[in-house]
mmCIF file of C-alpha atoms in Angstrom:
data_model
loop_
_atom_site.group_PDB
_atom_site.id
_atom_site.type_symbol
_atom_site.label_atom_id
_atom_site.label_comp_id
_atom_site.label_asym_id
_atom_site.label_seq_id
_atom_site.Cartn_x
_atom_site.Cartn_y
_atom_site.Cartn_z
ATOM 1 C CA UNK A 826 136.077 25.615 68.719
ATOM 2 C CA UNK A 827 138.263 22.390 69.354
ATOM 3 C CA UNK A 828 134.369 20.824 69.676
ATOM 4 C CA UNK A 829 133.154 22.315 66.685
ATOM 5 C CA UNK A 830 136.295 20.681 64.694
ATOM 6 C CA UNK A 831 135.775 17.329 66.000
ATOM 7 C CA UNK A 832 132.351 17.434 64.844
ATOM 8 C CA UNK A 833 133.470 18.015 61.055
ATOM 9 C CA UNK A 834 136.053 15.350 61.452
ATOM 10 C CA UNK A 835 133.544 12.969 62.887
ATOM 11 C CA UNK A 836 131.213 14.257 59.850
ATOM 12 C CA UNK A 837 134.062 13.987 57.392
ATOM 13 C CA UNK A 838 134.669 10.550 58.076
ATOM 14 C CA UNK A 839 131.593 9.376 57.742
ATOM 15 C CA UNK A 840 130.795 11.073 54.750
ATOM 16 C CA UNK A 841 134.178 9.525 53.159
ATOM 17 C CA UNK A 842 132.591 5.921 54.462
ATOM 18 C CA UNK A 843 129.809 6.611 52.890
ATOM 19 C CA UNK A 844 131.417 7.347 49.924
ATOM 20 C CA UNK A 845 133.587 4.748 49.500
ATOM 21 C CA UNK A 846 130.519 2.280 50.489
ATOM 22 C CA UNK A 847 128.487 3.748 47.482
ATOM 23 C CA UNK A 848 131.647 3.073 45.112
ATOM 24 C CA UNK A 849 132.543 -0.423 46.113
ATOM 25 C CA UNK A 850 129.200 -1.172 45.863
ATOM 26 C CA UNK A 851 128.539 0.399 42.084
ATOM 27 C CA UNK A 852 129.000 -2.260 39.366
ATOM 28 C CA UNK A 853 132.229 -2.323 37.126
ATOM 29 C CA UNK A 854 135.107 0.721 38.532
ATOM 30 C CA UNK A 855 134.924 3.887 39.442
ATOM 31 C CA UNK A 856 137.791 6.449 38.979
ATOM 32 C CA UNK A 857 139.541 9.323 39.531
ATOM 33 C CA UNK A 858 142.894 10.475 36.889
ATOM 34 C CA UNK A 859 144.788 13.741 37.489
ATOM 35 C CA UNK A 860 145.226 15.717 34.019
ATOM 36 C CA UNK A 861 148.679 15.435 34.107
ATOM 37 C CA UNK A 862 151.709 14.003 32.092
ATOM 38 C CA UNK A 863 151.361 11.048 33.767
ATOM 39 C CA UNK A 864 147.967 10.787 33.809
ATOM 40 C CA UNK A 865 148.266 9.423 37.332
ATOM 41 C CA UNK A 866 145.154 7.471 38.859
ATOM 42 C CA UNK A 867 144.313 9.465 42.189
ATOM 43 C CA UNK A 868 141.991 6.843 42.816
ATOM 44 C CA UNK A 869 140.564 3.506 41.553
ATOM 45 C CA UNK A 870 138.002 1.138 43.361
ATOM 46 C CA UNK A 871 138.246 -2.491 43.904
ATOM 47 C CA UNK A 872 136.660 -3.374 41.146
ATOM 48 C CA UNK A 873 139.465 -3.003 39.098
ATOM 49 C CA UNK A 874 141.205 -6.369 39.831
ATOM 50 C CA UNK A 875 137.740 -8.455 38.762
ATOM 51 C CA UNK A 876 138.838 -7.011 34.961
ATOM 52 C CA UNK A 877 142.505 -6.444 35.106
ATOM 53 C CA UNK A 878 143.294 -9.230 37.708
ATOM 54 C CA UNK A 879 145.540 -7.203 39.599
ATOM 55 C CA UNK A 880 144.555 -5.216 42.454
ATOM 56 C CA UNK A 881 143.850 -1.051 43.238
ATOM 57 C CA UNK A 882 146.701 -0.509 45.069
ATOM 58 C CA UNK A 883 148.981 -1.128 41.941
ATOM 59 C CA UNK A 884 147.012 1.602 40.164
ATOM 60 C CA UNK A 885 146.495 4.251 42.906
ATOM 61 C CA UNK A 886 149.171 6.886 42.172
ATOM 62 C CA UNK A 887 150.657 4.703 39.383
ATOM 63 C CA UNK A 888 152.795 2.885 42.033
ATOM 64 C CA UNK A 889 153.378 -0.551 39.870
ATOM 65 C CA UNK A 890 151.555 0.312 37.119
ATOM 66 C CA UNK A 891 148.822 2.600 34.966
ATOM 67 C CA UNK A 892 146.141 2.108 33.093
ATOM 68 C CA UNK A 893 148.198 2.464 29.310
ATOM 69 C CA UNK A 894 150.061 -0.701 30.851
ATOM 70 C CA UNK A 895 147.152 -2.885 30.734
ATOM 71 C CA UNK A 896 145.445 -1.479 27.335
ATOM 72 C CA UNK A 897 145.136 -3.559 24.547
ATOM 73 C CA UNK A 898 148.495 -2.455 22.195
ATOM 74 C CA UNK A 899 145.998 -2.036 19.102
ATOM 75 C CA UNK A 900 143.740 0.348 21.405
ATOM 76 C CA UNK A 901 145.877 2.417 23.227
ATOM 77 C CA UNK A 902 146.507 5.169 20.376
ATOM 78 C CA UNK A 903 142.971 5.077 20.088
ATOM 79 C CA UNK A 904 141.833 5.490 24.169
ATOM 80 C CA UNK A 905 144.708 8.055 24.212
ATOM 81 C CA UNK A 906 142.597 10.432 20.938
ATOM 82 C CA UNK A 907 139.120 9.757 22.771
ATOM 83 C CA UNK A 908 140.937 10.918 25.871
ATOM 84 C CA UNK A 909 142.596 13.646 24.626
ATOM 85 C CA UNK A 910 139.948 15.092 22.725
ATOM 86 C CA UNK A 911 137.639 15.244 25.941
ATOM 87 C CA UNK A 912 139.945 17.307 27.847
ATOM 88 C CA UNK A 913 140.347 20.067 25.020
ATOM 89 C CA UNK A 914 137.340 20.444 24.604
ATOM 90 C CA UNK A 915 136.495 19.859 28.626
ATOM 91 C CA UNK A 916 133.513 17.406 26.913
ATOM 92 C CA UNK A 917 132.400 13.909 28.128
ATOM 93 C CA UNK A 918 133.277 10.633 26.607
ATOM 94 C CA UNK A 919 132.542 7.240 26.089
ATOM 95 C CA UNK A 920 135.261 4.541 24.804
ATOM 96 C CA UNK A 921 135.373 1.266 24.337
ATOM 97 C CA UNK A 922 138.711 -0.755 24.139
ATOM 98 C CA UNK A 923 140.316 -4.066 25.006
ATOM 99 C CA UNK A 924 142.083 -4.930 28.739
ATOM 100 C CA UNK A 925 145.124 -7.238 28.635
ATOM 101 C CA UNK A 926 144.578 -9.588 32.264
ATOM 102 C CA UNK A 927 147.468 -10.295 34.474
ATOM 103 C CA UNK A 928 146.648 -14.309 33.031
ATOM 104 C CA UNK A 929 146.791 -13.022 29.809
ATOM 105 C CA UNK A 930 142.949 -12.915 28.838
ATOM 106 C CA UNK A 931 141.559 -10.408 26.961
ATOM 107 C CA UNK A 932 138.595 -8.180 28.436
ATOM 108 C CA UNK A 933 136.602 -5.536 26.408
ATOM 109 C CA UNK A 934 135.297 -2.550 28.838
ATOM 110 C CA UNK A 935 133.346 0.411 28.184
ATOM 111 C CA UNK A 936 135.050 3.576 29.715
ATOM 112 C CA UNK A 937 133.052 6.453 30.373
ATOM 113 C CA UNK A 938 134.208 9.812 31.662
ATOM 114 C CA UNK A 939 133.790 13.823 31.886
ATOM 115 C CA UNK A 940 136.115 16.377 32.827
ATOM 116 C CA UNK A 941 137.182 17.860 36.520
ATOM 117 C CA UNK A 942 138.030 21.750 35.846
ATOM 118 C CA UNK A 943 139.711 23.996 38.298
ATOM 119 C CA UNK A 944 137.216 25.953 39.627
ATOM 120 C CA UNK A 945 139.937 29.134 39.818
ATOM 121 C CA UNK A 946 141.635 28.466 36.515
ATOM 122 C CA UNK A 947 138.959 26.622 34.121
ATOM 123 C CA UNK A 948 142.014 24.287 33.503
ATOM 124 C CA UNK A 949 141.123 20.403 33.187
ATOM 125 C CA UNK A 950 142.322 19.043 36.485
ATOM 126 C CA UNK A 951 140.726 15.615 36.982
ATOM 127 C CA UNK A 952 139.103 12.916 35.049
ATOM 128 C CA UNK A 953 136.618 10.689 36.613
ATOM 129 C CA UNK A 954 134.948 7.919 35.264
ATOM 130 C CA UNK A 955 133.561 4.351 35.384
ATOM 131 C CA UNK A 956 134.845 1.243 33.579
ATOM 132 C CA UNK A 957 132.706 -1.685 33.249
ATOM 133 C CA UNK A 958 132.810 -5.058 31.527
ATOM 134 C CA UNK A 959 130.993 -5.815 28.395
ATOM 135 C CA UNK A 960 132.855 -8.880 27.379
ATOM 136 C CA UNK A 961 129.698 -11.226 26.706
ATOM 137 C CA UNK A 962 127.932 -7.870 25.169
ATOM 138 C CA UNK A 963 131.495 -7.850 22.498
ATOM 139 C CA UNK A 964 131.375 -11.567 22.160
ATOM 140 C CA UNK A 965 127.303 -11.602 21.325
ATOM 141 C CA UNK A 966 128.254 -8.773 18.876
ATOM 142 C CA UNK A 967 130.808 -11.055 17.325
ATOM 143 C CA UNK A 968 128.994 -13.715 16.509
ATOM 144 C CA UNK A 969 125.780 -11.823 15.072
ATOM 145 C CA UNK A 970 128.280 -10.011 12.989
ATOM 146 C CA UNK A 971 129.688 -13.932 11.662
ATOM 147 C CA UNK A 972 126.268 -14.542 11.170
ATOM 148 C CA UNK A 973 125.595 -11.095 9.313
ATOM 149 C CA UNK A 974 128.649 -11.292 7.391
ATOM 150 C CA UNK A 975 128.975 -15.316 6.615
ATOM 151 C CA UNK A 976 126.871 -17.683 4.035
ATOM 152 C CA UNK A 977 124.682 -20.070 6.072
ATOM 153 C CA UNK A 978 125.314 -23.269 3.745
ATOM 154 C CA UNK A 979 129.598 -22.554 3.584
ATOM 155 C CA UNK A 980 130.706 -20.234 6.060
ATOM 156 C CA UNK A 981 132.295 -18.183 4.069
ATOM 157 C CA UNK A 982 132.508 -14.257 4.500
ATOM 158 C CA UNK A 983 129.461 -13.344 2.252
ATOM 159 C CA UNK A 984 128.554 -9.842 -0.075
ATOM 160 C CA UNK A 985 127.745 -7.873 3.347
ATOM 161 C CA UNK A 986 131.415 -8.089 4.593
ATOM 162 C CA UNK A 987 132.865 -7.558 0.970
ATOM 163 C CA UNK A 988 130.782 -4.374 0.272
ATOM 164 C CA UNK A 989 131.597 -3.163 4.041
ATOM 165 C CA UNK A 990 135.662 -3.302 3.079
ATOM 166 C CA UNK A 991 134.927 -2.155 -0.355
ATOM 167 C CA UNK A 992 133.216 1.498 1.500
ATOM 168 C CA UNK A 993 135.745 1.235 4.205
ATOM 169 C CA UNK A 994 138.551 1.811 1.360
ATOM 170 C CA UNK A 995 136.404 4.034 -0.886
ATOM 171 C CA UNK A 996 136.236 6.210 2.331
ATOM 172 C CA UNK A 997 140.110 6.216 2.405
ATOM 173 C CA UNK A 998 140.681 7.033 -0.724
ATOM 174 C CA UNK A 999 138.492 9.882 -0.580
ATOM 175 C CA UNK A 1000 139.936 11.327 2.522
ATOM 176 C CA UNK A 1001 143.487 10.999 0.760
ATOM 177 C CA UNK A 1002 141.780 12.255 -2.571
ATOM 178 C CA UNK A 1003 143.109 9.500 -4.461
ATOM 179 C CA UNK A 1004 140.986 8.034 -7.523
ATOM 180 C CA UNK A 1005 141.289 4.102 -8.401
ATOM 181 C CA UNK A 1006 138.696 1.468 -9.996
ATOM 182 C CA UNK A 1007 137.312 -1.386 -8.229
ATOM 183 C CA UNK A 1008 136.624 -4.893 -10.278
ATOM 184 C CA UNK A 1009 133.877 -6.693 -8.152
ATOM 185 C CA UNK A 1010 132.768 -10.311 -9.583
ATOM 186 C CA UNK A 1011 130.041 -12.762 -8.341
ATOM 187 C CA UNK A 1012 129.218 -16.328 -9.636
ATOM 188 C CA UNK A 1013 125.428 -15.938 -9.620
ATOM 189 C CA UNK A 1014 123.743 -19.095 -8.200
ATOM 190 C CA UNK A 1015 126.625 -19.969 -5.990
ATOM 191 C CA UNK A 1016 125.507 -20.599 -3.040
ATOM 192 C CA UNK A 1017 123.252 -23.308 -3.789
ATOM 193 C CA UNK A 1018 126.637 -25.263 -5.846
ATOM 194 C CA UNK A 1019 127.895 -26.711 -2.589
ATOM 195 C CA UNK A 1020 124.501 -29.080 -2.287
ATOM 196 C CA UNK A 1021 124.967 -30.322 -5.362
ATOM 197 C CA UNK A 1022 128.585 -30.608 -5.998
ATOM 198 C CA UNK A 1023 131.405 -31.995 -3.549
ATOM 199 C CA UNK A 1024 133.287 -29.678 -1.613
ATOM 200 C CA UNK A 1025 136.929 -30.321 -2.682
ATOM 201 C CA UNK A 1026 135.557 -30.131 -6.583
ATOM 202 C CA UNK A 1027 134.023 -26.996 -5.926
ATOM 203 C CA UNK A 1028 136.938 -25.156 -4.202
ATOM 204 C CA UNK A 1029 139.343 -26.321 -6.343
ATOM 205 C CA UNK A 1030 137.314 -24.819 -9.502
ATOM 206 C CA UNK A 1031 137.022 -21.716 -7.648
ATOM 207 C CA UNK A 1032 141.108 -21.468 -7.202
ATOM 208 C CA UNK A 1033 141.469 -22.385 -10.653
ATOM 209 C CA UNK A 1034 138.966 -19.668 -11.573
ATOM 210 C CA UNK A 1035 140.524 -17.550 -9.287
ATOM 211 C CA UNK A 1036 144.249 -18.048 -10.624
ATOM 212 C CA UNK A 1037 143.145 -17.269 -14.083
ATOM 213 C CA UNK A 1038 141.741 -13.768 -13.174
ATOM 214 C CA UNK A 1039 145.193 -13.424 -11.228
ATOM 215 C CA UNK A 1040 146.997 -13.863 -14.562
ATOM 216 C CA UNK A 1041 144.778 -11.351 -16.076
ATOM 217 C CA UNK A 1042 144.981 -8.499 -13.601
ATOM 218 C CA UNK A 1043 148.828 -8.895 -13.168
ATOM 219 C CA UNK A 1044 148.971 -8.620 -17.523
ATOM 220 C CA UNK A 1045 147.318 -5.448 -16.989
ATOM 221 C CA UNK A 1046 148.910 -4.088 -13.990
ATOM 222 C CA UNK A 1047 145.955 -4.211 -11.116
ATOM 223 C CA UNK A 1048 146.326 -5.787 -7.836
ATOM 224 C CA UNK A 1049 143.827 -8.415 -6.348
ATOM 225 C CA UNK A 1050 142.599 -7.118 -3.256
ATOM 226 C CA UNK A 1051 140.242 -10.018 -1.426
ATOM 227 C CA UNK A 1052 138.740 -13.451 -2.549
ATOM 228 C CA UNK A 1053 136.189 -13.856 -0.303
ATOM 229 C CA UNK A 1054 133.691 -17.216 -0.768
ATOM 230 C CA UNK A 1055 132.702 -16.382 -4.570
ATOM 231 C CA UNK A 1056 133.285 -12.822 -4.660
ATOM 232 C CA UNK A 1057 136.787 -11.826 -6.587
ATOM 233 C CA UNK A 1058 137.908 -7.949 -5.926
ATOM 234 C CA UNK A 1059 140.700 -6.200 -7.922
ATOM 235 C CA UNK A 1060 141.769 -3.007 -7.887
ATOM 236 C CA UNK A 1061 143.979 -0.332 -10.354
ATOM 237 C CA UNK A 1062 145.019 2.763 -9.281
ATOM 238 C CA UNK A 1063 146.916 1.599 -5.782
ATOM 239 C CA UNK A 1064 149.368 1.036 -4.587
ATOM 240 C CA UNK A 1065 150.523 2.561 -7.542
ATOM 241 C CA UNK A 1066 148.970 5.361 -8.797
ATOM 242 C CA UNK A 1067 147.848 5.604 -12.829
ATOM 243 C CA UNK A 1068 145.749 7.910 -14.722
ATOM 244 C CA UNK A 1069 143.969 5.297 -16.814
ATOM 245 C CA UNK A 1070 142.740 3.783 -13.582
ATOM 246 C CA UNK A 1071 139.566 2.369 -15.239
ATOM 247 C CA UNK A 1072 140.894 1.071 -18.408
ATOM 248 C CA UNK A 1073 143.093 -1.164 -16.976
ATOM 249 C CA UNK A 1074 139.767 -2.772 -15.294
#
């Protein structure tokens, strides 16, 4: 019997060598967080400290710190819903959210995970997961959306990122069933202005322009919204709420 145990010890260990070989060796971090109030890490690998810039041990039972500590402020309501949802409804998830570094750099990572259930209860008992890096893939993302959203000849945010806010609060007001009218205007032929006519000249029309339609909206109680290049957006109906919505515009 005592020859037998050794055997499984021997067996054990090298299975847990194994193990841990496979994880230090996987790209980005591996995981393990007990579903509990305070979410503790039961285990993270090495990898940890190339993104966060401190090391596993600080992590590993939440001795100095968890994983909340280092999440970007903005994100961490966010990571917590994702999170949150997975485990009552014992699904998978994927996440993506922003890492503050010990230097103070910011990191973008990609956290996937699925669910650990008690095999006696069915309760959620662990999540594991694996973190990695997609920085460059964010930043690459960045600038083809500047590109996407941006004129060529000025830089300036073009019709693709003023129709994206404009459904982005059309979307709002629909979930908060609120009505209000929208006053979109475009100078036709814009873009091709600033080749032909200085740059000071032309901007200073533009705010000239632009205060004018100010005094107008204010006369009839709507609210500018965005100037964005050429494009002039108003709004009536929020933040204050009237019934003749689209008269006013």
């Amino acid at each position: 019997l005592e020859h037998e145990l050794m055997e499984r010890t021997v067996a054990l260990r090298q299975s847990e060598t194994r193990f841990r070989t496979m994880v230090q060796n996987l790209p980005g971090v591996a995981f393990r967080v007990a579903v509990d109030e305070k979410w503790t890490n039961v285990f993270v690998s090495d990898g940890i400290e190339e993104i966060t810039g401190y090391p596993a041990s600080d992590f590993i039972n939440n001795a100095v710190r968890d994983c909340a500590s280092v999440t970007h402020p903005e994100d961490v309501s966010r990571v917590d819903a994702a999170v949150s949802e997975a485990v009552e409804t014992r699904s998978a998830y994927a996440v993506d959210y922003r890492v503050v570094r010990r230097d103070g750099a910011v990191r973008w990572v990609l956290e996937r995970g699925m669910i650990v259930c008690d095999e006696t209860s069915g309760e959620p008992k662990f999540i594991d997961g694996l973190q990695f890096d997609i920085t460059e893939r964010k930043f690459a993302e960045q600038v083809l959306e500047q590109e996407t959203l941006s004129d060529g000849l000025t830089g300036l945010a073009n019709r693709n990122l003023l129709m994206h806010r404009l459904r982005r609060c059309v979307d709002e007001a629909r979930r908060g069933g609120r009505q209000y009218a929208v006053l979109f205007l475009d100078f036709a032929g814009f873009t091709s202005m600033p080749i032909s006519r200085e740059p000071e000249a032309l901007f200073a029309e533009l705010n000239d322009i632009y205060g004018q339609f100010d005094h107008i909206t204010e006369r009839y109680g709507c609210e500018r919204i965005k100037t964005i290049g050429d494009a002039y957006l108003a709004v009536a109906g929020m933040p204050e709420v009237c019934a003749d919505h689209a008269l006013r515009l």
